[in-house]
Tab-separated table of N, CA and C in Angstrom:
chain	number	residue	atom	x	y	z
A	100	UNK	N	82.157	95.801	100.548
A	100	UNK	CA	82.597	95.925	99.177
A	100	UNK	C	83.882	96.742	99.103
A	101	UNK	N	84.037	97.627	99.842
A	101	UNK	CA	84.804	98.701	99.825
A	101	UNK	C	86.420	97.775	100.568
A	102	UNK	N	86.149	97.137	101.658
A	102	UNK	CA	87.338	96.610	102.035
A	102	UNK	C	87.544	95.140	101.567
A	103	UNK	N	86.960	94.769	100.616
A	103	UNK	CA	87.518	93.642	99.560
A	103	UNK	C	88.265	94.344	98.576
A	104	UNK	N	88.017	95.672	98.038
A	104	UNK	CA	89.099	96.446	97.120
A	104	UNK	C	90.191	96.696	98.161
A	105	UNK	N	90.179	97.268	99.184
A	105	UNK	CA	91.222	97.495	99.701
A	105	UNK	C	91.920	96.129	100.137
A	106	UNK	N	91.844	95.185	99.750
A	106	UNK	CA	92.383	93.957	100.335
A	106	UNK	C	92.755	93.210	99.282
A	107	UNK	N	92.292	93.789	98.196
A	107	UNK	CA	92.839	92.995	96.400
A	107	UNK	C	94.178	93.937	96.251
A	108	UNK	N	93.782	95.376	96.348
A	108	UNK	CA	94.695	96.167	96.283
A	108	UNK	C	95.964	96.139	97.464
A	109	UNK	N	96.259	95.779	98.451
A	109	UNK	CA	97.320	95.391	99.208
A	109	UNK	C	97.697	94.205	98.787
A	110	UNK	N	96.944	93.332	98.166
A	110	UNK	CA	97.519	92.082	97.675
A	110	UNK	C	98.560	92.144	96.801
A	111	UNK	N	98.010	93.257	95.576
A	111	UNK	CA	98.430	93.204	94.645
A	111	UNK	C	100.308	94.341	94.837
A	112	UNK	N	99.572	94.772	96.102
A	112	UNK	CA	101.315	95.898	96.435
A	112	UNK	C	101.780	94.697	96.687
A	113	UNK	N	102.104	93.899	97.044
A	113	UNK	CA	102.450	92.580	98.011
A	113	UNK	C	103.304	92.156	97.274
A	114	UNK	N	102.286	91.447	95.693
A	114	UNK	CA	102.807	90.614	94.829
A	114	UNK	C	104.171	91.604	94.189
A	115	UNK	N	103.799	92.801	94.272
A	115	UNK	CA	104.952	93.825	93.345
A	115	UNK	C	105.812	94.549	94.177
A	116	UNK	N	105.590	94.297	95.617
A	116	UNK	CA	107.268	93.718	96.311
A	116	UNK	C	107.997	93.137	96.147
A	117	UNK	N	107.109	91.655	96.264
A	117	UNK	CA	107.939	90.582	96.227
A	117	UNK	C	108.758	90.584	94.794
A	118	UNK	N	108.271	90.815	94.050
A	118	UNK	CA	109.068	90.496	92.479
A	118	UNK	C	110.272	91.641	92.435
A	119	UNK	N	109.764	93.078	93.273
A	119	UNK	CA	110.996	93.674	93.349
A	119	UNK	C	112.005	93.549	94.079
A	120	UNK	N	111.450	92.610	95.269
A	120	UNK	CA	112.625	92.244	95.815
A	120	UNK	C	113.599	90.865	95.562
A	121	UNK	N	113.080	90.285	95.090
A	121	UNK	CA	113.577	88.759	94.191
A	121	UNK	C	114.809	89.389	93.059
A	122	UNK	N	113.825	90.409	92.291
A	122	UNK	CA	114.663	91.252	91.148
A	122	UNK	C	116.213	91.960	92.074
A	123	UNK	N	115.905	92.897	92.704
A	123	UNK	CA	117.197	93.102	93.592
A	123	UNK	C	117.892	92.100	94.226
A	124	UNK	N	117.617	91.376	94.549
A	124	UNK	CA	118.482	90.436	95.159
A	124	UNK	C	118.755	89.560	94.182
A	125	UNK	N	118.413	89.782	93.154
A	125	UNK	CA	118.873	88.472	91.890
A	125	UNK	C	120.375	89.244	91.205
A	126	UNK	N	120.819	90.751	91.462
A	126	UNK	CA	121.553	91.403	91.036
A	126	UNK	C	122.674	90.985	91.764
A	127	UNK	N	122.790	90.422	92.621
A	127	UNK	CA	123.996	90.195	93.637
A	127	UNK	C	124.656	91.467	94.551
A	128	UNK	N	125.595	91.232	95.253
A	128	UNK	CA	126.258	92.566	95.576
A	128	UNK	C	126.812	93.440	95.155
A	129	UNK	N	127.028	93.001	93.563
A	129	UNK	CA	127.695	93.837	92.750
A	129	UNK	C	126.496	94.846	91.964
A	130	UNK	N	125.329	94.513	92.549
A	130	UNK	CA	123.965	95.055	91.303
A	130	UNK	C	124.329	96.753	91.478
A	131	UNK	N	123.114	97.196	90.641
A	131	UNK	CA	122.797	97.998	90.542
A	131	UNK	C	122.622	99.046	91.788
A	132	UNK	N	123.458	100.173	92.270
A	132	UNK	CA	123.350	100.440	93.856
A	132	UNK	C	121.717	101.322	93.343
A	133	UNK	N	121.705	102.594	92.491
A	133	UNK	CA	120.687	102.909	91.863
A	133	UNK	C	119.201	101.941	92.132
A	134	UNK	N	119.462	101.340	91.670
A	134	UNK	CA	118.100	100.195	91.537
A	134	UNK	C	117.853	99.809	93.233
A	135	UNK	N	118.925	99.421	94.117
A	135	UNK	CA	118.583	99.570	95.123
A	135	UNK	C	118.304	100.561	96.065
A	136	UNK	N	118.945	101.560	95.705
A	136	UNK	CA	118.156	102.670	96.772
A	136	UNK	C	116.724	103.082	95.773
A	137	UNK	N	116.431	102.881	94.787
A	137	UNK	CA	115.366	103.146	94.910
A	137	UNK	C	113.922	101.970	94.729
A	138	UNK	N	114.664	101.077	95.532
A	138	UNK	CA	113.347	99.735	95.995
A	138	UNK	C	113.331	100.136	96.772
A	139	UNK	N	114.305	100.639	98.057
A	139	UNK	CA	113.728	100.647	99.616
A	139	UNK	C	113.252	102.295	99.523
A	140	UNK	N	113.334	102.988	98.749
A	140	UNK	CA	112.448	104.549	99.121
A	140	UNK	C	110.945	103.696	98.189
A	141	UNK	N	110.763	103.238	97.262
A	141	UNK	CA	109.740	102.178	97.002
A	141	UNK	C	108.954	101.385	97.913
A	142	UNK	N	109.567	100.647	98.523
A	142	UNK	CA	109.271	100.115	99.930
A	142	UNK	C	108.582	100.674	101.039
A	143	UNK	N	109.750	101.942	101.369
A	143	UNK	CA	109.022	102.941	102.236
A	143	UNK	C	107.808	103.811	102.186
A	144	UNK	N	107.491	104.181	101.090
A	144	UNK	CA	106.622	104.448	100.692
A	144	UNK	C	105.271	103.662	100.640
A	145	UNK	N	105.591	102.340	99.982
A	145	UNK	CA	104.091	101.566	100.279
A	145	UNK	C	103.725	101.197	101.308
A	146	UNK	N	104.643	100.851	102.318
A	146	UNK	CA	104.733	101.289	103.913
A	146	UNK	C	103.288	102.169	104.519
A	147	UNK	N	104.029	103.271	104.207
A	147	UNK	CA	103.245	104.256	104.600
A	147	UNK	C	101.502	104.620	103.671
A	148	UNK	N	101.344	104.490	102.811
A	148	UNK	CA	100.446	104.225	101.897
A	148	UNK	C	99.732	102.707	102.486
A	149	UNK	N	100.274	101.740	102.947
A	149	UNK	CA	99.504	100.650	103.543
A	149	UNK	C	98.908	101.166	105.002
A	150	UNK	N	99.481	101.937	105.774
A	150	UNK	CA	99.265	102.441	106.518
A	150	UNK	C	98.313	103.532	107.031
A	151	UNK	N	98.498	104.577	105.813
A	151	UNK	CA	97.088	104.882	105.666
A	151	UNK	C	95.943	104.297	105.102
A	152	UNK	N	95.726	102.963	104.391
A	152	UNK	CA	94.709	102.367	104.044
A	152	UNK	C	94.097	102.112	105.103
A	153	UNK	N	95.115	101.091	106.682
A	153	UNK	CA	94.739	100.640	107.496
A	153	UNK	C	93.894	101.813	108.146
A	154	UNK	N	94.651	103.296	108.122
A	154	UNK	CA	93.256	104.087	109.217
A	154	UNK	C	92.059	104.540	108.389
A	155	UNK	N	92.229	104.770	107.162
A	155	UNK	CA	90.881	104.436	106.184
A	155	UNK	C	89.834	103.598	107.098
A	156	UNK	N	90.378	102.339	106.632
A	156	UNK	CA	89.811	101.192	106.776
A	156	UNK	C	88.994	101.245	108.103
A	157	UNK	N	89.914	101.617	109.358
A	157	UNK	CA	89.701	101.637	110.402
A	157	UNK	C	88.580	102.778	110.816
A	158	UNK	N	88.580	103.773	110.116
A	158	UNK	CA	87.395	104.742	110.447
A	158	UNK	C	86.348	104.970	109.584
A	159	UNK	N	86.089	103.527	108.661
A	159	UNK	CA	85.016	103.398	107.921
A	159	UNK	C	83.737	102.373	108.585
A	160	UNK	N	84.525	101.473	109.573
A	160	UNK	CA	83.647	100.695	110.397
A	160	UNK	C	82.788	101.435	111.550
């Protein structure tokens, strides 16, 4: 039960990458530099937050 939430919930980081990264790259090279440095500290972050789910995950079995 516990790692079907954790597996809706990475889904759902997934889906709200992708739209942030579609969104930045829909700005062109001229976008927003703002908006892009802060998708990839965004990025980096769920990174690491996915990462600790995985040793969660991993020391619940």
């Amino acid at each position: 039960m516990i790692e079907q939430r954790f597996i809706v919930a990475i889904g759902r980081i997934e889906r709200a990458l992708s739209r942030i990264e579609k969104s930045a790259t829909s700005l062109g090279p001229t976008g927003d530099n703002d908006l892009a440095e802060r998708h990839e500290k965004l990025k980096s972050e769920t990174h690491i937050a996915l990462r600790d789910l995985d040793k969660i995950l991993a020391g619940a079995r």
